[in-house]
Coordinates of C-alpha atoms in Angstrom, one line a residue:
M246 CA 83.3 -23.3 88.9
R247 CA 85.8 -24.2 91.9
T248 CA 88.2 -22.1 90.1
M249 CA 85.9 -19.2 89.0
T250 CA 85.0 -19.3 93.0
D251 CA 88.2 -19.4 94.1
T252 CA 89.3 -16.3 91.4
A253 CA 86.2 -14.1 92.8
S254 CA 87.4 -14.7 96.3
S255 CA 90.5 -13.6 95.4
R256 CA 89.9 -10.7 93.5
T257 CA 87.4 -9.8 96.7
T258 CA 90.2 -10.1 98.7
Q259 CA 92.4 -8.2 97.0
L260 CA 90.0 -5.1 96.9
R261 CA 89.9 -5.1 100.7
V262 CA 93.7 -5.1 100.9
L263 CA 93.4 -2.2 98.5
A264 CA 90.8 -0.4 101.1
L265 CA 93.1 -1.2 104.0
A266 CA 96.0 0.2 102.2
G267 CA 94.0 3.3 101.0
G268 CA 92.9 3.5 104.8
I269 CA 96.4 3.4 105.9
A270 CA 97.6 6.2 103.1
T271 CA 94.9 8.2 104.3
V272 CA 95.7 8.4 107.8
A273 CA 99.6 8.8 106.4
S274 CA 98.9 12.0 104.8
T275 CA 97.3 14.0 107.8
F276 CA 100.7 14.2 109.0
L277 CA 102.0 15.9 106.1
S278 CA 101.6 19.7 105.9
W279 CA 98.6 20.6 103.5
T280 CA 99.0 24.3 103.4
Y281 CA 101.9 26.5 103.7
T282 CA 100.2 29.7 105.5
A283 CA 98.4 29.3 108.9
E284 CA 95.9 31.7 107.7
F285 CA 93.5 28.8 107.0
P286 CA 91.5 28.0 110.3
G287 CA 93.2 25.0 112.2
D288 CA 96.9 25.4 110.9
L289 CA 97.5 22.5 108.6
T290 CA 100.8 23.8 108.1
V291 CA 102.5 21.3 110.7
Y292 CA 104.4 18.2 109.8
G293 CA 103.7 15.3 112.1
Y294 CA 101.3 16.3 114.2
P295 CA 97.3 16.5 112.5
G296 CA 95.4 19.4 113.5
G297 CA 92.1 21.3 112.5
L298 CA 90.2 19.1 109.7
Q299 CA 93.2 16.8 109.2
V300 CA 92.2 15.1 112.4
L301 CA 88.9 14.5 111.1
T302 CA 90.7 12.6 107.8
L303 CA 92.8 10.6 110.7
T304 CA 89.8 9.4 112.1
A305 CA 87.9 8.5 108.9
G306 CA 91.0 6.8 107.5
L307 CA 91.7 4.7 110.9
L308 CA 87.6 4.2 110.5
I309 CA 88.5 2.4 107.2
A310 CA 91.2 0.6 108.0
L311 CA 89.7 -0.9 111.1
F312 CA 86.4 -2.5 109.0
A313 CA 88.8 -3.4 106.2
L314 CA 90.8 -5.5 108.7
S315 CA 87.5 -6.7 109.9
A316 CA 86.4 -7.5 106.1
L317 CA 89.6 -9.5 105.8
G318 CA 88.8 -11.8 108.5
V319 CA 91.1 -10.7 111.3
K320 CA 90.9 -12.3 114.4
G321 CA 89.1 -10.3 117.2
L322 CA 87.8 -7.8 114.7
R323 CA 85.1 -9.5 112.8
W324 CA 82.1 -8.6 115.7
L325 CA 82.6 -5.3 113.8
T326 CA 80.4 -6.4 110.6
P327 CA 77.7 -8.4 111.8
T328 CA 75.5 -7.5 108.9
G329 CA 78.6 -7.2 106.3
S330 CA 81.5 -5.2 105.4
T331 CA 80.9 -3.7 102.0
K332 CA 78.0 -1.2 102.3
A333 CA 79.9 0.2 105.9
L334 CA 83.2 0.7 104.0
Q335 CA 81.5 2.3 101.3
L336 CA 80.0 4.8 103.6
F337 CA 83.2 5.3 105.3
A338 CA 85.2 6.1 102.3
L339 CA 82.7 8.1 101.2
G340 CA 83.3 10.0 104.5
A341 CA 86.6 10.2 104.3
L342 CA 86.8 11.5 100.9
A343 CA 83.8 14.5 101.5
T344 CA 85.8 15.5 104.3
T345 CA 89.1 15.7 102.6
W346 CA 87.9 17.0 99.4
F347 CA 85.7 19.8 101.3
T348 CA 89.1 20.9 103.1
V349 CA 91.3 20.8 99.9
I350 CA 88.6 22.8 98.1
A351 CA 87.9 25.2 100.9
I352 CA 92.0 26.1 100.8
A353 CA 92.2 26.7 97.5
V354 CA 89.1 28.9 97.6
E355 CA 89.7 30.8 100.8
L356 CA 93.5 31.6 100.0
G357 CA 93.2 32.2 96.3
G358 CA 93.7 28.9 94.1
V359 CA 95.3 25.4 94.3
V360 CA 98.6 27.0 94.4
N361 CA 98.0 27.5 98.0
L362 CA 97.9 23.6 98.5
E363 CA 101.0 21.9 99.8
P364 CA 102.3 18.2 98.4
G365 CA 100.6 16.8 101.4
G366 CA 97.1 18.3 100.3
F367 CA 97.3 16.7 96.9
V368 CA 98.7 13.4 98.4
A369 CA 95.4 13.4 100.8
A370 CA 93.2 14.0 98.0
V371 CA 94.6 10.9 96.0
A372 CA 95.1 8.7 99.3
T373 CA 91.0 9.2 100.0
V374 CA 90.0 8.3 96.3
I375 CA 91.8 4.8 96.5
P376 CA 89.4 2.9 99.2
V377 CA 85.9 4.5 97.5
V378 CA 87.6 2.8 94.2
A379 CA 88.1 -0.7 96.2
A380 CA 85.3 -0.5 97.9
F381 CA 82.7 0.3 95.6
L382 CA 84.5 -2.4 93.5
L383 CA 83.8 -5.2 96.1
P384 CA 80.4 -7.7 95.9
D385 CA 77.8 -7.0 98.5
D386 CA 78.3 -9.4 101.3
T387 CA 75.0 -7.9 103.1
R388 CA 73.6 -11.0 105.4
K389 CA 71.5 -11.4 108.0
A390 CA 73.1 -10.9 111.3
T391 CA 73.7 -14.0 113.3
R392 CA 73.1 -13.9 117.2
P393 CA 76.2 -12.4 119.2
K394 CA 78.1 -14.4 121.6
E395 CA 77.0 -14.5 124.9
L396 CA 79.2 -12.1 126.7
P397 CA 79.5 -12.0 131.0
S398 CA 76.7 -9.1 132.0
W399 CA 79.8 -6.9 133.3
A400 CA 81.3 -6.7 129.7
E401 CA 78.0 -5.6 128.3
I402 CA 77.4 -3.2 130.9
L403 CA 81.0 -1.7 130.2
I404 CA 79.9 -2.0 126.3
I405 CA 76.8 0.0 126.7
V406 CA 79.2 2.6 129.1
A407 CA 81.5 3.2 126.7
A408 CA 79.0 3.8 123.7
F409 CA 77.7 6.4 125.5
A410 CA 81.2 7.8 126.7
I411 CA 82.1 8.0 123.0
G412 CA 78.6 9.8 122.6
L413 CA 79.6 12.6 124.7
F414 CA 82.8 12.9 123.6
V415 CA 81.8 13.5 119.7
F416 CA 78.9 15.8 120.6
T417 CA 81.3 17.7 122.5
Y418 CA 83.8 17.8 119.9
G419 CA 81.1 18.8 117.5
I420 CA 79.5 21.6 120.0
D421 CA 83.1 22.9 120.9
T422 CA 83.8 23.7 117.2
E423 CA 85.3 26.9 117.0
Y424 CA 85.2 27.7 112.9
A425 CA 82.7 26.7 110.1
E426 CA 85.0 24.8 107.8
L427 CA 85.7 22.5 111.0
F428 CA 82.2 22.2 111.8
T429 CA 81.4 21.1 107.8
G430 CA 83.8 19.0 108.2
Y431 CA 82.7 17.4 111.5
L432 CA 79.1 17.0 109.9
L433 CA 80.2 15.0 107.0
T434 CA 82.5 12.7 109.0
V435 CA 79.9 11.8 111.7
G436 CA 76.9 11.9 109.2
F437 CA 78.8 9.2 106.5
A438 CA 80.3 7.5 109.7
A439 CA 76.7 7.3 112.0
T440 CA 75.2 6.0 108.3
A441 CA 78.1 3.2 108.0
L442 CA 77.4 1.7 111.4
F443 CA 74.3 1.1 110.8
R444 CA 74.4 -0.6 107.9
A445 CA 77.2 -2.6 109.8
G446 CA 75.0 -3.6 111.9
L447 CA 76.5 -2.6 115.1
I448 CA 73.5 0.0 116.0
A449 CA 71.2 -3.1 115.9
R450 CA 73.3 -4.7 118.3
L451 CA 73.6 -1.4 120.6
N452 CA 69.9 -1.5 120.5
G453 CA 69.6 -5.0 121.7
L454 CA 72.2 -4.2 124.5
T455 CA 70.3 -1.1 125.8
T456 CA 66.6 -2.8 125.5
K457 CA 68.4 -5.7 127.7
Y458 CA 69.8 -3.7 130.1
R459 CA 67.1 -0.6 129.9
M460 CA 67.9 0.8 133.4
I461 CA 71.3 0.9 133.2
A462 CA 71.4 2.3 129.5
V463 CA 69.0 5.1 130.6
S464 CA 71.1 5.6 134.0
A465 CA 74.4 6.0 131.3
A466 CA 72.3 8.3 129.4
F467 CA 71.6 10.6 131.8
V468 CA 75.0 10.6 133.5
A469 CA 76.6 11.4 129.8
A470 CA 74.3 14.1 129.0
A471 CA 75.1 15.7 132.9
A472 CA 78.9 15.3 132.5
F473 CA 78.7 17.9 129.5
P474 CA 78.9 20.9 131.7
F475 CA 82.1 19.9 133.1
T476 CA 83.7 19.2 129.8
Q477 CA 84.0 22.9 129.3
N478 CA 85.9 25.7 130.7
T479 CA 83.5 28.5 129.8
D480 CA 79.6 29.1 129.1
Q481 CA 80.5 29.8 125.3
F482 CA 78.9 26.4 124.3
T483 CA 77.0 25.9 127.1
L484 CA 74.4 28.4 126.6
I485 CA 74.0 26.6 122.8
A486 CA 73.5 23.1 124.9
V487 CA 70.7 24.7 127.2
N488 CA 68.9 25.9 124.2
I489 CA 69.4 22.7 122.5
L490 CA 67.6 21.0 125.6
I491 CA 64.9 23.7 125.6
F492 CA 64.2 23.2 121.7
A493 CA 64.2 19.4 122.1
T494 CA 62.3 19.4 125.1
V495 CA 59.4 21.2 123.3
A496 CA 59.9 19.4 120.3
L497 CA 59.4 16.2 122.2
G498 CA 56.0 17.9 123.7
L499 CA 54.8 18.6 120.0
N500 CA 55.6 14.7 119.5
I501 CA 52.8 13.8 121.7
V502 CA 50.2 16.0 119.7
V503 CA 51.7 15.1 116.1
G504 CA 53.8 12.3 116.6
L505 CA 51.4 9.9 118.7
A506 CA 47.7 11.8 118.1
G507 CA 48.6 12.9 114.5
L508 CA 47.1 16.5 115.0
L509 CA 49.1 18.7 112.6
D510 CA 49.3 21.8 115.3
L511 CA 51.3 24.3 113.9
G512 CA 50.9 26.9 116.2
Y513 CA 52.3 24.9 118.9
V514 CA 55.3 27.5 120.0
A515 CA 52.6 29.7 121.1
F516 CA 52.4 27.5 124.6
L517 CA 55.7 28.2 125.0
G518 CA 55.5 31.6 124.8
V519 CA 52.3 31.3 127.1
G520 CA 54.5 29.8 129.5
A521 CA 57.4 32.1 129.5
Y522 CA 55.2 35.2 129.5
T523 CA 53.8 33.9 132.8
A524 CA 56.7 33.0 134.5
A525 CA 58.2 36.3 133.1
L526 CA 55.1 38.4 134.8
V527 CA 55.8 36.5 138.5
S528 CA 59.3 36.6 138.3
G529 CA 59.4 39.9 140.6
T530 CA 61.0 41.7 137.5
T531 CA 60.4 45.6 138.2
A532 CA 59.1 45.2 134.4
S533 CA 56.2 43.1 135.2
V534 CA 52.7 45.1 135.9
F535 CA 52.1 42.4 138.7
D536 CA 54.2 43.3 142.0
V537 CA 54.2 39.4 142.6
H538 CA 57.6 37.1 143.1
F539 CA 56.8 33.7 143.3
P540 CA 59.2 30.9 144.3
F541 CA 60.6 29.1 141.9
W542 CA 58.3 25.5 142.1
A543 CA 55.3 28.2 142.0
A544 CA 56.4 29.7 138.5
V545 CA 57.0 26.8 137.0
L546 CA 53.6 25.4 138.3
T547 CA 51.7 28.4 137.1
G548 CA 53.2 28.7 133.6
A549 CA 52.6 25.0 133.2
V550 CA 49.2 25.4 134.4
V551 CA 48.1 28.5 132.5
S552 CA 49.5 26.8 129.3
L553 CA 46.9 24.2 130.0
I554 CA 44.2 26.1 130.3
F555 CA 45.0 28.2 126.8
G556 CA 45.7 24.3 125.7
V557 CA 42.0 23.0 126.7
L558 CA 40.3 26.8 125.5
I559 CA 42.0 26.6 122.4
G560 CA 41.7 22.5 121.7
A561 CA 37.8 22.4 122.6
P562 CA 36.2 24.0 119.8
T563 CA 38.7 23.6 117.1
L564 CA 39.7 19.6 117.9
R565 CA 36.5 18.6 115.9
L566 CA 38.2 20.2 112.9
R567 CA 40.4 17.4 110.8
G568 CA 43.8 17.8 108.9
D569 CA 44.3 21.1 106.8
Y570 CA 41.3 22.5 108.7
L571 CA 42.6 22.1 111.9
A572 CA 46.6 23.2 111.0
I573 CA 44.8 26.3 109.7
V574 CA 43.1 26.9 112.8
T575 CA 46.2 26.5 115.0
L576 CA 48.3 28.5 112.5
G577 CA 45.9 31.1 113.6
F578 CA 46.2 30.7 117.0
G579 CA 50.0 30.9 116.8
E580 CA 49.6 34.4 115.0
I581 CA 47.0 35.4 117.1
F582 CA 49.0 35.1 120.4
R583 CA 52.0 36.8 118.8
I584 CA 50.0 39.9 117.8
A585 CA 48.3 39.5 121.2
V586 CA 51.2 39.9 123.4
G587 CA 52.4 42.8 120.9
N588 CA 49.3 45.1 121.4
L589 CA 48.7 44.7 125.5
D590 CA 51.0 47.4 125.8
G591 CA 48.4 50.0 127.3
V592 CA 48.0 51.8 124.3
S593 CA 46.4 49.1 122.1
G594 CA 44.9 47.4 124.8
P595 CA 45.7 46.7 128.5
R596 CA 48.8 46.7 129.8
I597 CA 50.0 43.0 131.0
T598 CA 53.0 42.3 128.5
N599 CA 54.5 45.8 127.7
G600 CA 53.9 44.8 124.0
P601 CA 56.8 44.9 121.6
N602 CA 59.2 45.6 124.6
G603 CA 58.4 42.5 126.1
V604 CA 59.3 41.6 130.0
P605 CA 62.7 42.3 130.2
N606 CA 65.0 42.2 133.4
I607 CA 64.0 38.9 134.5
P608 CA 65.9 37.7 137.1
D609 CA 68.2 34.4 137.4
L610 CA 66.3 31.3 139.5
N611 CA 67.1 31.0 143.2
F612 CA 66.3 27.5 144.3
F613 CA 66.8 26.8 148.0
G614 CA 69.5 29.3 148.3
Y615 CA 71.1 28.4 145.1
N616 CA 71.3 31.1 142.9
F617 CA 71.4 30.1 138.9
G618 CA 72.7 33.2 138.1
E619 CA 76.3 32.8 139.8
S620 CA 79.1 30.3 139.1
H621 CA 79.2 27.5 141.9
T622 CA 81.9 24.6 142.4
V623 CA 80.5 21.2 142.3
L624 CA 83.1 18.2 142.7
G625 CA 86.0 20.8 141.9
F626 CA 84.4 22.2 138.6
E627 CA 83.4 26.0 138.5
L628 CA 80.2 25.5 136.8
G629 CA 78.6 28.9 135.1
S630 CA 75.1 30.1 134.9
Y631 CA 74.6 28.8 131.6
A632 CA 75.7 25.1 133.2
N633 CA 73.2 25.6 136.2
Y634 CA 70.5 26.2 133.9
Y635 CA 71.7 23.6 131.7
L636 CA 71.4 21.2 134.6
L637 CA 67.9 22.1 135.6
M638 CA 66.9 22.1 131.8
L639 CA 68.3 18.5 131.9
L640 CA 65.8 17.4 134.5
A641 CA 62.9 19.1 133.0
M642 CA 63.7 17.2 129.8
I643 CA 63.8 13.6 131.9
L644 CA 60.3 14.8 133.3
V645 CA 59.0 14.9 129.8
V646 CA 60.5 11.9 128.6
I647 CA 59.0 10.2 131.5
V648 CA 55.6 11.3 130.9
F649 CA 55.9 11.2 127.0
S650 CA 57.1 7.2 127.7
R651 CA 54.4 6.5 130.4
A652 CA 51.7 7.9 128.5
G653 CA 52.6 6.8 124.8
N654 CA 52.4 2.7 126.6
S655 CA 49.5 3.8 128.4
R656 CA 45.7 3.1 127.2
I657 CA 45.2 6.7 126.1
G658 CA 48.3 6.4 124.2
R659 CA 47.1 3.4 122.2
A660 CA 44.0 5.3 121.7
W661 CA 46.3 8.2 120.4
V662 CA 47.6 5.9 118.1
A663 CA 44.2 4.5 116.7
I664 CA 43.1 8.0 116.4
R665 CA 46.5 9.0 114.8
E666 CA 46.0 5.7 112.2
D667 CA 42.0 5.9 111.7
E668 CA 39.8 8.0 113.4
T669 CA 37.0 6.9 112.0
A670 CA 37.9 3.0 112.8
A671 CA 38.8 3.9 116.5
T672 CA 35.5 5.9 116.9
A673 CA 33.6 2.5 115.9
M674 CA 35.4 0.8 118.1
G675 CA 34.3 3.0 121.5
I676 CA 37.1 5.4 121.5
N677 CA 36.0 9.3 122.3
G678 CA 38.0 10.5 119.7
F679 CA 37.4 14.5 120.6
R680 CA 38.0 13.8 124.6
V681 CA 41.3 11.6 123.6
K682 CA 42.7 14.6 121.1
L683 CA 41.7 17.2 123.8
I684 CA 43.8 15.4 126.6
A685 CA 46.8 15.0 123.7
F686 CA 46.7 18.8 122.7
A687 CA 46.2 19.7 126.8
L688 CA 49.2 17.6 127.9
G689 CA 51.6 18.9 124.6
A690 CA 50.6 22.3 125.9
T691 CA 51.5 21.7 129.6
L692 CA 54.8 20.2 128.8
A693 CA 56.0 23.4 126.0
G694 CA 54.9 25.8 129.1
L695 CA 57.2 23.6 131.5
A696 CA 60.1 24.2 129.2
G697 CA 58.7 28.2 128.9
T698 CA 59.0 29.0 132.4
V699 CA 63.3 27.8 132.2
Q700 CA 63.4 29.6 128.9
A701 CA 62.1 33.0 130.6
H702 CA 65.1 32.9 133.1
V703 CA 67.9 32.0 130.8
Q704 CA 67.1 34.5 128.1
H705 CA 66.4 37.2 131.2
T706 CA 64.0 38.7 128.6
V707 CA 60.6 37.6 126.7
V708 CA 59.5 39.7 123.4
P709 CA 56.9 38.7 120.9
E710 CA 59.2 38.4 118.1
M711 CA 60.4 34.7 119.7
Y712 CA 57.2 33.5 119.2
V713 CA 56.6 33.2 115.4
F714 CA 55.6 30.5 113.1
A715 CA 59.3 30.8 111.0
G716 CA 62.0 33.0 112.2
P717 CA 65.7 33.0 111.8
V718 CA 66.2 32.1 115.7
P719 CA 64.3 28.7 116.7
P720 CA 62.3 27.5 118.7
N721 CA 59.5 28.4 116.2
S722 CA 56.9 26.2 115.2
A723 CA 58.1 25.3 111.6
F724 CA 61.6 24.2 113.1
L725 CA 59.7 22.3 116.1
L726 CA 57.4 20.3 113.5
A727 CA 61.0 20.0 111.2
A728 CA 62.1 18.7 114.3
V729 CA 60.0 16.1 114.6
I730 CA 59.5 14.7 111.2
L731 CA 63.2 14.9 110.4
G732 CA 63.6 12.8 113.9
G733 CA 61.1 10.3 113.8
M734 CA 57.6 11.0 115.2
G735 CA 56.5 8.9 117.7
T736 CA 59.7 8.3 118.9
I737 CA 61.4 9.6 122.1
S738 CA 64.9 10.1 120.7
G739 CA 64.1 11.3 116.8
P740 CA 63.1 14.3 118.2
L741 CA 65.7 14.9 120.3
I742 CA 68.4 14.3 117.8
G743 CA 66.0 16.3 115.4
A744 CA 66.1 19.4 117.7
S745 CA 69.7 19.0 118.5
L746 CA 70.6 19.3 114.5
L747 CA 68.0 22.1 113.4
Y748 CA 69.4 24.3 116.7
L749 CA 73.1 23.5 116.2
I750 CA 73.7 23.7 112.5
P751 CA 72.2 27.2 112.3
A752 CA 74.1 28.2 115.5
K753 CA 77.6 26.8 114.1
L754 CA 77.1 27.8 110.6
Q755 CA 76.2 31.4 110.9
F756 CA 76.4 32.2 106.8
L757 CA 73.4 29.9 106.7
Q758 CA 71.3 32.6 108.8
D759 CA 69.5 33.4 105.4
Y760 CA 69.0 30.1 103.9
Q761 CA 67.5 28.1 106.7
L762 CA 64.2 27.2 105.6
L763 CA 65.5 26.4 102.1
G764 CA 67.8 24.0 103.5
F765 CA 65.5 22.5 105.9
G766 CA 63.1 22.1 103.0
I767 CA 65.4 20.6 100.9
A768 CA 66.3 17.8 103.8
L769 CA 62.6 17.1 104.6
I770 CA 62.6 16.5 100.8
L771 CA 65.3 14.1 101.0
L772 CA 63.9 12.4 104.1
M773 CA 60.6 11.8 102.3
R774 CA 62.3 10.1 99.4
F775 CA 65.0 8.1 101.1
R776 CA 63.8 7.4 104.7
P777 CA 60.4 8.9 105.2
E778 CA 60.0 7.3 108.9
G779 CA 62.8 9.5 110.0
L780 CA 66.4 9.6 111.4
I781 CA 65.2 7.3 113.8
A782 CA 62.3 5.0 113.1
N783 CA 59.1 4.2 115.0
R784 CA 58.9 0.4 114.2
R785 CA 55.3 0.5 113.1
A786 CA 56.2 3.4 110.7
Q787 CA 59.2 1.6 109.4
L788 CA 57.0 -1.3 108.4
E789 CA 54.3 0.5 106.6
F790 CA 56.6 2.9 104.8
H791 CA 58.9 0.0 103.6
E792 CA 57.3 -2.8 102.5
T793 CA 58.4 -6.4 102.2
D794 CA 57.9 -8.8 99.4
Q795 CA 57.0 -12.0 102.2
L796 CA 53.6 -12.3 100.5
D797 CA 54.8 -12.3 97.0
V798 CA 54.1 -15.5 95.4
P799 CA 56.3 -17.3 92.5
D800 CA 55.6 -16.8 88.7
D801 CA 54.3 -20.1 88.1
K802 CA 51.7 -19.9 90.9
P803 CA 48.2 -18.5 90.6
G804 CA 47.8 -14.8 91.2
A805 CA 51.8 -13.9 90.4
G806 CA 50.4 -11.2 88.3
V807 CA 48.4 -9.6 90.9
S808 CA 51.6 -10.2 93.3
T809 CA 53.9 -8.6 90.7
A810 CA 51.8 -5.9 90.2
K811 CA 51.3 -4.7 93.8
A812 CA 55.1 -5.1 93.9
G813 CA 55.9 -2.8 91.1
A814 CA 53.3 -0.6 92.9

């Protein structure tokens, strides 16, 4: 028996060494030329200097080697795998394989055959197979994470700061990618790497630290987000970041309605339009029928209040409906809003919104003499107009996050969750279901209107086509709902991540414009199958969707058949 155990242990060690060798070979392959022509984006023709997609393969190879060393028990690296190394190694190896083979295939397809590959490309393709084979032959060593070693407070705070700094670097690298091939490889590498870190238990460890030092973690997150404009030389990608923040803020407002209160709202984008049109009409533009020019703070309050009024007016007669009936009514409201603002042109109806032409030439915001449309030098860095709006929208999103977190943890928040879980039972316990749902609907509308006021000035125009149920350009109701579901209903970070992905992917991969809904539909199906609680799981939803067998009884005990049947179901 002991000999068999020693043999198995020796085989495991050999496979981990093989995975390490594969990771090193993968890294080495990136210093070779993969193709002989610079026509492929990134110029992969240089020896000794990785470029473009080779950098992603290099990163994946380094991670494979690092976690293989941790699996081998190298002192100082064991903390990398608190819940086991096998699953993490498998995912890192798959990430390297996917990125490298995508690059090799893209070279062959775009340049006209495998003849365009240099020996380095074939070496990389073979080298990335080695760690995959080794990792999948390893026995599963998943274990329960032990209590981490207590570190000094300064060290734990430093880890939190480093984690957010790395997050900023990864996000900046992705948004700054200049061609579709590099962004696709970036998605593959980051997707597999994030999943691997989760399976290794590092994400859980980091969550524990951020919970322990909550205020420091929140401050670090804000500083990292605010630092993004200072990493950009132009406004080219800052505009994408501004729109991501607008999309994410509106998605977080929808999360109150859908994620907390459980109300399926398919016309939520109309409230964004109400806030945008209101701000546009009082902005002082010559295209407005109202000869008024509100200051910034008054325009924001006006847009939020008008959206609140519309939320109450729409919610009061409709929130007595449930389920699909409520969804149909809200869908109708969204379409009515789009058609109505398209007809208020002085011909089909009163002249208010200029109909299909919308309200153009919306001036830039001017707040206490700070013109958001002009470049400003801050801390030695020149910030363009979109960088100004980015920082403003970041403050608006922080306000929405505070409102969401405070409301979700309050008495009214618990009432929303009770209504979402079982409205009949909640009503029987004394909760006024209609009033509670109306508050959620009105609050969500207000937050959407707040984001709309900033969007109007960022886009400098508002037209009816910007506020549809489904269209090629987010935000729209379908994309907002998908962001909440994909990210994780009832959480704060879930919709933010979901909105970022759903906006960034179409913005960087232009060839997917005509297939966005198909892609998101497939993503939703896969998510429902493998992670129904969303990318960032709400603890309650995670327990509901992933039943445990804690109550199962042994087969030799009475009732074992019932327990087994339950587990099978």
